[in-house]
Every structure is written in structure tokens, then in C-alpha cells.
């Protein structure tokens, strides 16, 4: 009789173990997501591929791939918890994607003022579009001097076209070359 009980127990415990394993695997992503801080969730949902200051623990998110609801919630919470310049930049990025351009511009300005290099470059382009080329040029200079490639490209174009400065082909070529080399991030 003992021989019949053992096989029955083995057969019954096999499906139970398999079910327990499947449940533990299925619960893992949710458990990990719950362990992330608001800033980390914002990093995960809105970290730009162009932002070398982003949290590299998460893959970059292309603008068109931002899940607006999730990213907006995480980035707003991180921002309200006194998130730094990177969080400000990411919130501005999500707001821009959500069509809230004025809010995005205000927060992008905060990120630029707080020293986020890519925010300076992007905010500079917004200022140039609004008819403030001198302010844009200053931001391009500052961000390019900190090693930002996008800013170096914008600075080269500003020198080439005379946006916020005098036309200077030598400096335009210099900054364009620096943007192409490993001298910059």
C-alpha cells in the first residue's frame, strides 16, 4: 500500500510545484516595479536615447515609444519629490509628447537652468524658435563646453547661420568637427 501512496503524492506534487514556479515568475516583474522609486520609474519610462546623463540601468526610450500615462505619472511624482535636472528634463520630454508644450517649455527651462546639458541644447532651440537667438546661443555654448554633442551641432549651426552671434565659418567648422569626434559625449 505504501508503494501506491508514494506515486500518487509525486504526481500530485509535480503540478503544484510547476504552478508555484509559474506564479513566482509571473509575479517577479510586478514585484520589481513596486521596488522602483518614482525617479527610477521615470528613468525607465522616459530616458532619452540622446541623454548621456540618463540612468543606464534602463534602456533608452524613443520619443514615439513613451507610454504617456505611465511616464507622466512616474515623472510628475519624481518631480514633486524634488527630482533633479534629469527628472525635470524627462518630465518636460513626456509633457512635450503629451502635447502640453507650454508646461514642457517651463520645466525644460528649469532643467537647463539646473545644468542638464541636453536640456540646455533643446531649450536653446525652443528659445531660438521664439525669437531669442542670443539666449539660445549662450545655452548652446554652455552645453557644448560641457561636452554635449547635440549642443555642439547647434552651436556649429549658430556660427554658420549667425543665430545669436556673428557668422564665423571657422568656429562653425570647429564645433561641427568636435561634435563628430570623441571629444564630446
Short mmCIF file of N, CA and C in Angstrom, two decimals:
data_model
loop_
_atom_site.label_atom_id
_atom_site.label_comp_id
_atom_site.label_asym_id
_atom_site.label_seq_id
_atom_site.Cartn_x
_atom_site.Cartn_y
_atom_site.Cartn_z
N UNK A 1 0.81 -1.19 0.00
CA UNK A 1 0.00 0.00 0.00
C UNK A 1 0.86 1.27 0.00
N UNK A 2 1.99 1.16 0.63
CA UNK A 2 2.88 2.31 0.64
C UNK A 2 3.36 2.66 -0.76
N UNK A 3 3.55 1.69 -1.60
CA UNK A 3 4.02 1.96 -2.94
C UNK A 3 3.01 2.72 -3.78
N UNK A 4 1.73 2.50 -3.51
CA UNK A 4 0.70 3.23 -4.24
C UNK A 4 0.59 4.67 -3.77
N UNK A 5 0.79 4.95 -2.53
CA UNK A 5 0.67 6.30 -1.99
C UNK A 5 1.81 7.19 -2.51
N UNK A 6 3.01 6.70 -2.53
CA UNK A 6 4.15 7.50 -2.98
C UNK A 6 3.99 7.99 -4.41
N UNK A 7 3.64 7.13 -5.37
CA UNK A 7 3.48 7.64 -6.73
C UNK A 7 2.37 8.68 -6.83
N UNK A 8 1.29 8.52 -6.08
CA UNK A 8 0.21 9.48 -6.10
C UNK A 8 0.68 10.82 -5.57
N UNK A 9 1.48 10.80 -4.54
CA UNK A 9 2.00 12.04 -3.97
C UNK A 9 2.93 12.72 -4.96
N UNK A 10 3.77 11.98 -5.62
CA UNK A 10 4.68 12.55 -6.61
C UNK A 10 3.91 13.19 -7.76
N UNK A 11 2.91 12.51 -8.24
CA UNK A 11 2.12 13.03 -9.34
C UNK A 11 1.40 14.30 -8.91
N UNK A 12 0.83 14.30 -7.74
CA UNK A 12 0.10 15.48 -7.26
C UNK A 12 1.05 16.64 -6.97
N UNK A 13 2.25 16.38 -6.46
CA UNK A 13 3.15 17.47 -6.11
C UNK A 13 3.80 18.09 -7.35
N UNK A 14 3.94 17.33 -8.43
CA UNK A 14 4.54 17.86 -9.66
C UNK A 14 3.78 19.06 -10.20
N UNK A 15 2.45 18.97 -10.40
CA UNK A 15 1.70 20.13 -10.87
C UNK A 15 1.71 21.30 -9.87
N UNK A 16 1.73 20.97 -8.59
CA UNK A 16 1.79 22.05 -7.59
C UNK A 16 3.10 22.82 -7.68
N UNK A 17 4.18 22.11 -7.83
CA UNK A 17 5.49 22.77 -7.95
C UNK A 17 5.54 23.60 -9.23
N UNK A 18 5.06 23.06 -10.32
CA UNK A 18 5.06 23.80 -11.59
C UNK A 18 4.20 25.05 -11.48
N UNK A 19 3.04 24.95 -10.84
CA UNK A 19 2.18 26.12 -10.65
C UNK A 19 2.85 27.16 -9.79
N UNK A 20 3.48 26.73 -8.72
CA UNK A 20 4.18 27.66 -7.84
C UNK A 20 5.31 28.38 -8.58
N UNK A 21 6.04 27.65 -9.41
CA UNK A 21 7.12 28.27 -10.19
C UNK A 21 6.57 29.30 -11.17
N UNK A 22 5.49 28.94 -11.86
CA UNK A 22 4.89 29.88 -12.82
C UNK A 22 4.39 31.14 -12.11
N UNK A 23 3.78 30.98 -10.96
CA UNK A 23 3.30 32.13 -10.21
C UNK A 23 4.44 33.01 -9.75
N UNK A 24 5.54 32.43 -9.34
CA UNK A 24 6.67 33.24 -8.88
C UNK A 24 7.30 33.99 -10.04
N UNK A 25 7.36 33.38 -11.22
CA UNK A 25 7.91 34.05 -12.39
C UNK A 25 6.97 35.18 -12.82
N UNK A 26 5.68 34.93 -12.83
CA UNK A 26 4.71 35.95 -13.24
C UNK A 26 4.69 37.12 -12.29
N UNK A 27 4.94 36.91 -11.02
CA UNK A 27 4.90 37.98 -10.03
C UNK A 27 6.18 38.81 -10.01
N UNK A 28 7.26 38.31 -10.56
CA UNK A 28 8.55 38.98 -10.49
C UNK A 28 8.54 40.38 -11.09
N UNK A 29 8.07 40.63 -12.34
CA UNK A 29 8.09 41.99 -12.88
C UNK A 29 7.29 42.98 -12.03
N UNK A 30 6.13 42.55 -11.54
CA UNK A 30 5.32 43.44 -10.71
C UNK A 30 6.05 43.76 -9.42
N UNK A 31 6.68 42.77 -8.84
CA UNK A 31 7.42 42.99 -7.60
C UNK A 31 8.58 43.93 -7.85
N UNK A 32 9.28 43.75 -8.97
CA UNK A 32 10.40 44.65 -9.29
C UNK A 32 9.91 46.07 -9.52
N UNK A 33 8.80 46.23 -10.23
CA UNK A 33 8.26 47.56 -10.50
C UNK A 33 7.89 48.26 -9.20
N UNK A 34 7.36 47.50 -8.25
CA UNK A 34 6.97 48.08 -6.97
C UNK A 34 8.19 48.51 -6.17
N UNK A 35 9.35 47.92 -6.44
CA UNK A 35 10.57 48.25 -5.73
C UNK A 35 11.23 49.51 -6.28
N UNK A 36 10.87 49.97 -7.46
CA UNK A 36 11.48 51.14 -8.06
C UNK A 36 10.98 52.42 -7.41
N UNK A 37 11.87 53.39 -7.26
CA UNK A 37 11.46 54.71 -6.80
C UNK A 37 10.77 55.43 -7.95
N UNK A 38 10.13 56.53 -7.65
CA UNK A 38 9.47 57.32 -8.71
C UNK A 38 10.50 57.79 -9.73
N UNK A 39 11.67 58.21 -9.27
CA UNK A 39 12.73 58.67 -10.19
C UNK A 39 13.18 57.53 -11.10
N UNK A 40 13.31 56.33 -10.55
CA UNK A 40 13.72 55.19 -11.37
C UNK A 40 12.63 54.81 -12.37
N UNK A 41 11.37 54.90 -11.96
CA UNK A 41 10.27 54.63 -12.89
C UNK A 41 10.27 55.66 -14.01
N UNK A 42 10.54 56.91 -13.66
CA UNK A 42 10.64 57.96 -14.67
C UNK A 42 11.80 57.67 -15.63
N UNK A 43 12.93 57.26 -15.07
CA UNK A 43 14.08 56.88 -15.90
C UNK A 43 13.72 55.75 -16.85
N UNK A 44 13.02 54.76 -16.34
CA UNK A 44 12.64 53.59 -17.15
C UNK A 44 11.67 53.96 -18.26
N UNK A 45 10.78 54.90 -17.99
CA UNK A 45 9.72 55.23 -18.95
C UNK A 45 10.07 56.36 -19.91
N UNK A 46 11.06 57.20 -19.56
CA UNK A 46 11.28 58.40 -20.37
C UNK A 46 12.74 58.75 -20.61
N UNK A 47 13.66 57.87 -20.33
CA UNK A 47 15.08 58.16 -20.55
C UNK A 47 15.38 58.28 -22.03
N UNK A 48 15.87 59.44 -22.45
CA UNK A 48 16.12 59.72 -23.86
C UNK A 48 17.38 59.01 -24.36
N UNK A 49 17.31 58.54 -25.58
CA UNK A 49 18.47 57.93 -26.21
C UNK A 49 19.61 58.94 -26.42
N UNK A 50 19.29 60.21 -26.46
CA UNK A 50 20.29 61.26 -26.65
C UNK A 50 20.88 61.77 -25.34
N UNK A 51 20.28 61.37 -24.24
CA UNK A 51 20.68 61.88 -22.93
C UNK A 51 21.75 60.98 -22.31
N UNK A 52 22.98 61.43 -22.36
CA UNK A 52 24.07 60.64 -21.79
C UNK A 52 24.09 60.72 -20.28
N UNK A 53 23.25 61.56 -19.70
CA UNK A 53 23.13 61.65 -18.25
C UNK A 53 22.04 60.72 -17.72
N UNK A 54 21.36 60.02 -18.62
CA UNK A 54 20.25 59.17 -18.19
C UNK A 54 20.74 57.99 -17.37
N UNK A 55 19.85 57.39 -16.65
CA UNK A 55 20.13 56.22 -15.83
C UNK A 55 20.32 55.02 -16.77
N UNK A 56 21.53 54.53 -16.86
CA UNK A 56 21.85 53.44 -17.79
C UNK A 56 21.36 52.06 -17.32
N UNK A 57 20.75 52.02 -16.15
CA UNK A 57 20.18 50.75 -15.69
C UNK A 57 18.96 50.37 -16.52
N UNK A 58 18.44 51.34 -17.27
CA UNK A 58 17.26 51.11 -18.10
C UNK A 58 17.57 51.45 -19.54
N UNK A 59 16.98 50.74 -20.49
CA UNK A 59 17.23 51.08 -21.90
C UNK A 59 16.59 52.42 -22.24
N UNK A 60 17.18 53.08 -23.22
CA UNK A 60 16.64 54.36 -23.68
C UNK A 60 15.26 54.16 -24.30
N UNK A 61 14.46 55.21 -24.24
CA UNK A 61 13.10 55.16 -24.78
C UNK A 61 13.00 56.21 -25.89
N UNK A 62 12.70 55.77 -27.09
CA UNK A 62 12.49 56.70 -28.20
C UNK A 62 11.25 57.54 -27.91
N UNK A 63 11.24 58.76 -28.39
CA UNK A 63 10.12 59.67 -28.13
C UNK A 63 8.78 59.05 -28.48
N UNK A 64 8.69 58.43 -29.63
CA UNK A 64 7.41 57.85 -30.06
C UNK A 64 7.01 56.64 -29.23
N UNK A 65 7.94 56.07 -28.46
CA UNK A 65 7.64 54.90 -27.64
C UNK A 65 7.29 55.24 -26.19
N UNK A 66 7.29 56.52 -25.84
CA UNK A 66 6.94 56.92 -24.47
C UNK A 66 5.48 56.56 -24.22
N UNK A 67 5.24 55.80 -23.17
CA UNK A 67 3.87 55.48 -22.75
C UNK A 67 3.42 56.64 -21.87
N UNK A 68 2.68 57.56 -22.45
CA UNK A 68 2.39 58.85 -21.82
C UNK A 68 1.80 58.71 -20.43
N UNK A 69 0.78 57.90 -20.25
CA UNK A 69 0.13 57.79 -18.94
C UNK A 69 1.08 57.33 -17.85
N UNK A 70 1.79 56.24 -18.11
CA UNK A 70 2.72 55.68 -17.12
C UNK A 70 3.87 56.64 -16.87
N UNK A 71 4.46 57.15 -17.95
CA UNK A 71 5.62 58.04 -17.82
C UNK A 71 5.24 59.35 -17.14
N UNK A 72 4.10 59.90 -17.49
CA UNK A 72 3.67 61.16 -16.89
C UNK A 72 3.45 61.01 -15.39
N UNK A 73 2.83 59.93 -15.00
CA UNK A 73 2.58 59.67 -13.58
C UNK A 73 3.90 59.53 -12.82
N UNK A 74 4.82 58.72 -13.34
CA UNK A 74 6.10 58.49 -12.66
C UNK A 74 6.95 59.76 -12.62
N UNK A 75 7.03 60.46 -13.73
CA UNK A 75 7.90 61.64 -13.80
C UNK A 75 7.33 62.81 -12.98
N UNK A 76 6.01 62.96 -12.97
CA UNK A 76 5.41 64.01 -12.12
C UNK A 76 5.67 63.72 -10.64
N UNK A 77 5.52 62.46 -10.25
CA UNK A 77 5.78 62.10 -8.86
C UNK A 77 7.24 62.35 -8.50
N UNK A 78 8.16 61.96 -9.38
CA UNK A 78 9.58 62.18 -9.13
C UNK A 78 9.89 63.68 -9.07
N UNK A 79 9.28 64.45 -9.94
CA UNK A 79 9.46 65.91 -9.96
C UNK A 79 8.95 66.52 -8.65
N UNK A 80 7.79 66.08 -8.20
CA UNK A 80 7.21 66.60 -6.96
C UNK A 80 8.01 66.19 -5.73
N UNK A 81 8.80 65.14 -5.85
CA UNK A 81 9.68 64.72 -4.77
C UNK A 81 11.05 65.40 -4.89
N UNK A 82 11.07 66.55 -5.56
CA UNK A 82 12.29 67.34 -5.76
C UNK A 82 13.31 66.61 -6.61
N UNK A 83 12.84 66.04 -7.69
CA UNK A 83 13.74 65.38 -8.64
C UNK A 83 14.72 66.37 -9.21
N UNK A 84 15.86 65.90 -9.59
CA UNK A 84 16.92 66.75 -10.12
C UNK A 84 16.69 67.13 -11.57
N UNK A 85 17.74 67.66 -12.17
CA UNK A 85 17.67 68.17 -13.54
C UNK A 85 17.30 67.07 -14.54
N UNK A 86 17.81 65.86 -14.32
CA UNK A 86 17.48 64.76 -15.23
C UNK A 86 15.98 64.46 -15.19
N UNK A 87 15.41 64.43 -14.00
CA UNK A 87 13.97 64.18 -13.87
C UNK A 87 13.19 65.32 -14.51
N UNK A 88 13.64 66.54 -14.33
CA UNK A 88 12.98 67.69 -14.96
C UNK A 88 12.99 67.55 -16.48
N UNK A 89 14.15 67.18 -17.02
CA UNK A 89 14.26 67.01 -18.46
C UNK A 89 13.30 65.93 -18.96
N UNK A 90 13.26 64.81 -18.25
CA UNK A 90 12.39 63.71 -18.67
C UNK A 90 10.92 64.08 -18.57
N UNK A 91 10.54 64.80 -17.52
CA UNK A 91 9.15 65.24 -17.40
C UNK A 91 8.81 66.19 -18.55
N UNK A 92 9.72 67.09 -18.87
CA UNK A 92 9.49 68.00 -19.99
C UNK A 92 9.31 67.23 -21.29
N UNK A 93 10.09 66.21 -21.45
CA UNK A 93 10.02 65.36 -22.64
C UNK A 93 8.66 64.66 -22.74
N UNK A 94 8.19 64.13 -21.63
CA UNK A 94 6.89 63.45 -21.61
C UNK A 94 5.77 64.45 -21.87
N UNK A 95 5.85 65.62 -21.24
CA UNK A 95 4.83 66.65 -21.46
C UNK A 95 4.79 67.08 -22.93
N UNK A 96 5.94 67.22 -23.54
CA UNK A 96 6.01 67.57 -24.97
C UNK A 96 5.31 66.48 -25.79
N UNK A 97 5.59 65.25 -25.47
CA UNK A 97 4.98 64.11 -26.18
C UNK A 97 3.46 64.09 -25.98
N UNK A 98 3.03 64.54 -24.79
CA UNK A 98 1.59 64.57 -24.47
C UNK A 98 0.89 65.79 -25.06
N UNK A 99 1.64 66.67 -25.72
CA UNK A 99 1.06 67.85 -26.34
C UNK A 99 0.94 69.05 -25.42
N UNK A 100 1.54 68.98 -24.25
CA UNK A 100 1.49 70.09 -23.30
C UNK A 100 2.77 70.92 -23.44
N UNK A 101 2.86 71.62 -24.54
CA UNK A 101 4.08 72.32 -24.94
C UNK A 101 4.49 73.43 -23.97
N UNK A 102 3.55 74.22 -23.48
CA UNK A 102 3.91 75.31 -22.57
C UNK A 102 4.44 74.80 -21.23
N UNK A 103 3.79 73.79 -20.68
CA UNK A 103 4.29 73.18 -19.44
C UNK A 103 5.67 72.57 -19.68
N UNK A 104 5.81 71.90 -20.82
CA UNK A 104 7.08 71.28 -21.17
C UNK A 104 8.19 72.34 -21.25
N UNK A 105 7.90 73.45 -21.88
CA UNK A 105 8.89 74.52 -22.04
C UNK A 105 9.33 75.07 -20.68
N UNK A 106 8.39 75.27 -19.78
CA UNK A 106 8.72 75.80 -18.46
C UNK A 106 9.64 74.85 -17.69
N UNK A 107 9.31 73.57 -17.72
CA UNK A 107 10.10 72.59 -16.98
C UNK A 107 11.43 72.31 -17.68
N UNK A 108 11.43 72.37 -18.99
CA UNK A 108 12.68 72.25 -19.74
C UNK A 108 13.63 73.38 -19.36
N UNK A 109 13.08 74.58 -19.19
CA UNK A 109 13.88 75.72 -18.75
C UNK A 109 14.48 75.50 -17.37
N UNK A 110 13.71 74.87 -16.48
CA UNK A 110 14.24 74.55 -15.14
C UNK A 110 15.41 73.58 -15.25
N UNK A 111 15.24 72.55 -16.07
CA UNK A 111 16.32 71.55 -16.24
C UNK A 111 17.56 72.20 -16.82
N UNK A 112 17.38 73.09 -17.78
CA UNK A 112 18.52 73.79 -18.38
C UNK A 112 19.21 74.67 -17.34
N UNK A 113 18.43 75.39 -16.58
CA UNK A 113 18.98 76.26 -15.54
C UNK A 113 19.72 75.44 -14.48
N UNK A 114 19.28 74.23 -14.25
CA UNK A 114 19.91 73.36 -13.26
C UNK A 114 21.08 72.56 -13.82
N UNK A 115 21.47 72.87 -15.06
CA UNK A 115 22.70 72.31 -15.61
C UNK A 115 22.61 71.04 -16.42
N UNK A 116 21.42 70.61 -16.79
CA UNK A 116 21.29 69.41 -17.62
C UNK A 116 21.68 69.79 -19.06
N UNK A 117 22.75 69.21 -19.56
CA UNK A 117 23.33 69.62 -20.85
C UNK A 117 22.37 69.46 -22.02
N UNK A 118 21.72 68.31 -22.13
CA UNK A 118 20.79 68.12 -23.26
C UNK A 118 19.60 69.06 -23.13
N UNK A 119 19.15 69.30 -21.91
CA UNK A 119 18.05 70.26 -21.70
C UNK A 119 18.47 71.65 -22.18
N UNK A 120 19.71 72.03 -21.92
CA UNK A 120 20.20 73.34 -22.39
C UNK A 120 20.12 73.42 -23.91
N UNK A 121 20.56 72.35 -24.58
CA UNK A 121 20.55 72.34 -26.04
C UNK A 121 19.12 72.41 -26.58
N UNK A 122 18.23 71.60 -26.04
CA UNK A 122 16.85 71.58 -26.52
C UNK A 122 16.14 72.89 -26.18
N UNK A 123 16.35 73.38 -24.97
CA UNK A 123 15.73 74.64 -24.57
C UNK A 123 16.24 75.79 -25.45
N UNK A 124 17.52 75.73 -25.79
CA UNK A 124 18.07 76.73 -26.70
C UNK A 124 17.34 76.75 -28.03
N UNK A 125 17.03 75.58 -28.57
CA UNK A 125 16.30 75.55 -29.84
C UNK A 125 14.90 76.15 -29.69
N UNK A 126 14.27 75.90 -28.54
CA UNK A 126 12.94 76.48 -28.28
C UNK A 126 13.03 78.00 -28.19
N UNK A 127 14.08 78.49 -27.53
CA UNK A 127 14.26 79.94 -27.43
C UNK A 127 14.51 80.56 -28.81
N UNK A 128 15.30 79.89 -29.62
CA UNK A 128 15.56 80.39 -30.98
C UNK A 128 14.26 80.45 -31.78
N UNK A 129 13.43 79.44 -31.64
CA UNK A 129 12.13 79.42 -32.32
C UNK A 129 11.23 80.57 -31.86
N UNK A 130 11.39 80.97 -30.60
CA UNK A 130 10.58 82.05 -30.03
C UNK A 130 11.16 83.43 -30.29
N UNK A 131 12.27 83.50 -31.03
CA UNK A 131 12.87 84.78 -31.35
C UNK A 131 13.86 85.28 -30.32
N UNK A 132 14.49 84.37 -29.58
CA UNK A 132 15.51 84.73 -28.59
C UNK A 132 16.84 84.07 -28.95
N UNK A 133 17.43 84.46 -30.08
CA UNK A 133 18.63 83.77 -30.56
C UNK A 133 19.86 83.96 -29.66
N UNK A 134 19.99 85.10 -29.02
CA UNK A 134 21.16 85.33 -28.16
C UNK A 134 21.13 84.39 -26.95
N UNK A 135 19.96 84.23 -26.35
CA UNK A 135 19.82 83.33 -25.21
C UNK A 135 20.07 81.88 -25.66
N UNK A 136 19.59 81.53 -26.84
CA UNK A 136 19.81 80.19 -27.38
C UNK A 136 21.30 79.94 -27.58
N UNK A 137 21.98 80.92 -28.16
CA UNK A 137 23.41 80.79 -28.42
C UNK A 137 24.19 80.57 -27.12
N UNK A 138 23.83 81.31 -26.07
CA UNK A 138 24.50 81.14 -24.77
C UNK A 138 24.32 79.73 -24.23
N UNK A 139 23.12 79.19 -24.36
CA UNK A 139 22.87 77.82 -23.90
C UNK A 139 23.65 76.80 -24.72
N UNK A 140 23.70 77.00 -26.03
CA UNK A 140 24.48 76.09 -26.88
C UNK A 140 25.95 76.10 -26.46
N UNK A 141 26.47 77.30 -26.22
CA UNK A 141 27.88 77.41 -25.80
C UNK A 141 28.12 76.67 -24.49
N UNK A 142 27.25 76.90 -23.54
CA UNK A 142 27.42 76.30 -22.22
C UNK A 142 27.35 74.77 -22.29
N UNK A 143 26.35 74.27 -22.98
CA UNK A 143 26.19 72.82 -23.08
C UNK A 143 27.30 72.18 -23.92
N UNK A 144 27.71 72.84 -24.99
CA UNK A 144 28.79 72.31 -25.83
C UNK A 144 30.10 72.28 -25.05
N UNK A 145 30.33 73.31 -24.24
CA UNK A 145 31.57 73.34 -23.45
C UNK A 145 31.56 72.25 -22.38
N UNK A 146 30.38 71.76 -22.03
CA UNK A 146 30.26 70.65 -21.08
C UNK A 146 30.34 69.30 -21.79
N UNK A 147 30.48 69.34 -23.11
CA UNK A 147 30.68 68.10 -23.84
C UNK A 147 29.46 67.50 -24.51
N UNK A 148 28.37 68.25 -24.66
CA UNK A 148 27.17 67.71 -25.26
C UNK A 148 27.24 67.82 -26.79
N UNK A 149 27.12 66.68 -27.47
CA UNK A 149 27.22 66.65 -28.93
C UNK A 149 26.11 67.43 -29.62
N UNK A 150 24.88 67.25 -29.16
CA UNK A 150 23.76 67.96 -29.79
C UNK A 150 23.99 69.47 -29.70
N UNK A 151 24.44 69.93 -28.55
CA UNK A 151 24.70 71.36 -28.37
C UNK A 151 25.84 71.81 -29.29
N UNK A 152 26.86 70.98 -29.46
CA UNK A 152 27.96 71.33 -30.35
C UNK A 152 27.47 71.46 -31.79
N UNK A 153 26.55 70.59 -32.19
CA UNK A 153 25.98 70.69 -33.54
C UNK A 153 25.15 71.97 -33.68
N UNK A 154 24.34 72.28 -32.65
CA UNK A 154 23.55 73.51 -32.69
C UNK A 154 24.45 74.74 -32.69
N UNK A 155 25.52 74.69 -31.93
CA UNK A 155 26.46 75.81 -31.87
C UNK A 155 27.13 76.00 -33.22
N UNK A 156 27.51 74.90 -33.86
CA UNK A 156 28.10 74.98 -35.20
C UNK A 156 27.12 75.64 -36.17
N UNK A 157 25.86 75.23 -36.11
CA UNK A 157 24.84 75.82 -36.99
C UNK A 157 24.63 77.30 -36.67
N UNK A 158 24.69 77.66 -35.38
CA UNK A 158 24.53 79.06 -34.99
C UNK A 158 25.66 79.91 -35.56
N UNK A 159 26.87 79.41 -35.48
CA UNK A 159 28.00 80.14 -36.07
C UNK A 159 27.89 80.19 -37.59
N UNK A 160 27.45 79.11 -38.19
CA UNK A 160 27.31 79.06 -39.65
C UNK A 160 26.26 80.06 -40.15
N UNK A 161 25.11 80.13 -39.41
CA UNK A 161 23.98 80.94 -39.85
C UNK A 161 23.89 82.30 -39.18
N UNK A 162 24.74 82.54 -38.20
CA UNK A 162 24.69 83.81 -37.48
C UNK A 162 23.49 83.92 -36.54
N UNK A 163 23.13 82.83 -35.88
CA UNK A 163 22.00 82.83 -34.95
C UNK A 163 22.52 83.18 -33.56
N UNK A 164 22.21 84.40 -33.12
CA UNK A 164 22.63 84.85 -31.80
C UNK A 164 24.08 85.27 -31.73
N UNK A 165 24.76 85.25 -32.84
CA UNK A 165 26.18 85.61 -32.92
C UNK A 165 26.50 86.04 -34.35
N UNK A 166 27.73 86.41 -34.56
CA UNK A 166 28.16 86.75 -35.92
C UNK A 166 28.45 85.47 -36.70
N UNK A 167 28.35 85.50 -37.99
CA UNK A 167 28.70 84.36 -38.83
C UNK A 167 30.20 84.13 -38.73
N UNK A 168 30.58 82.89 -38.46
CA UNK A 168 32.01 82.56 -38.33
C UNK A 168 32.20 81.12 -38.81
N UNK A 169 32.64 81.00 -40.05
CA UNK A 169 32.82 79.69 -40.65
C UNK A 169 33.88 78.84 -39.97
N UNK A 170 34.92 79.49 -39.45
CA UNK A 170 35.99 78.74 -38.77
C UNK A 170 35.45 78.10 -37.49
N UNK A 171 34.73 78.88 -36.69
CA UNK A 171 34.17 78.33 -35.46
C UNK A 171 33.06 77.31 -35.76
N UNK A 172 32.31 77.54 -36.82
CA UNK A 172 31.28 76.57 -37.21
C UNK A 172 31.93 75.23 -37.54
N UNK A 173 33.00 75.26 -38.31
CA UNK A 173 33.71 74.03 -38.68
C UNK A 173 34.33 73.37 -37.44
N UNK A 174 34.89 74.20 -36.56
CA UNK A 174 35.49 73.68 -35.33
C UNK A 174 34.47 72.91 -34.49
N UNK A 175 33.32 73.51 -34.26
CA UNK A 175 32.31 72.85 -33.41
C UNK A 175 31.66 71.66 -34.11
N UNK A 176 31.54 71.73 -35.41
CA UNK A 176 30.99 70.60 -36.14
C UNK A 176 31.96 69.42 -36.06
N UNK A 177 33.24 69.70 -36.19
CA UNK A 177 34.25 68.65 -36.08
C UNK A 177 34.27 68.05 -34.67
N UNK A 178 34.18 68.91 -33.67
CA UNK A 178 34.15 68.41 -32.28
C UNK A 178 32.93 67.56 -32.03
N UNK A 179 31.82 67.90 -32.64
CA UNK A 179 30.59 67.10 -32.47
C UNK A 179 30.75 65.71 -33.08
N UNK A 180 31.60 65.58 -34.10
CA UNK A 180 31.79 64.30 -34.77
C UNK A 180 32.85 63.43 -34.09
N UNK A 181 33.69 64.01 -33.25
CA UNK A 181 34.78 63.27 -32.64
C UNK A 181 34.40 62.76 -31.26
N UNK A 182 35.31 62.07 -30.67
CA UNK A 182 35.09 61.54 -29.33
C UNK A 182 35.42 62.57 -28.26
N UNK A 183 35.69 63.81 -28.66
CA UNK A 183 35.97 64.87 -27.67
C UNK A 183 34.72 65.19 -26.85
N UNK A 184 33.59 64.84 -27.40
CA UNK A 184 32.32 65.17 -26.74
C UNK A 184 31.58 63.90 -26.39
N UNK A 185 30.62 64.04 -25.48
CA UNK A 185 29.80 62.90 -25.08
C UNK A 185 28.77 62.59 -26.12
#
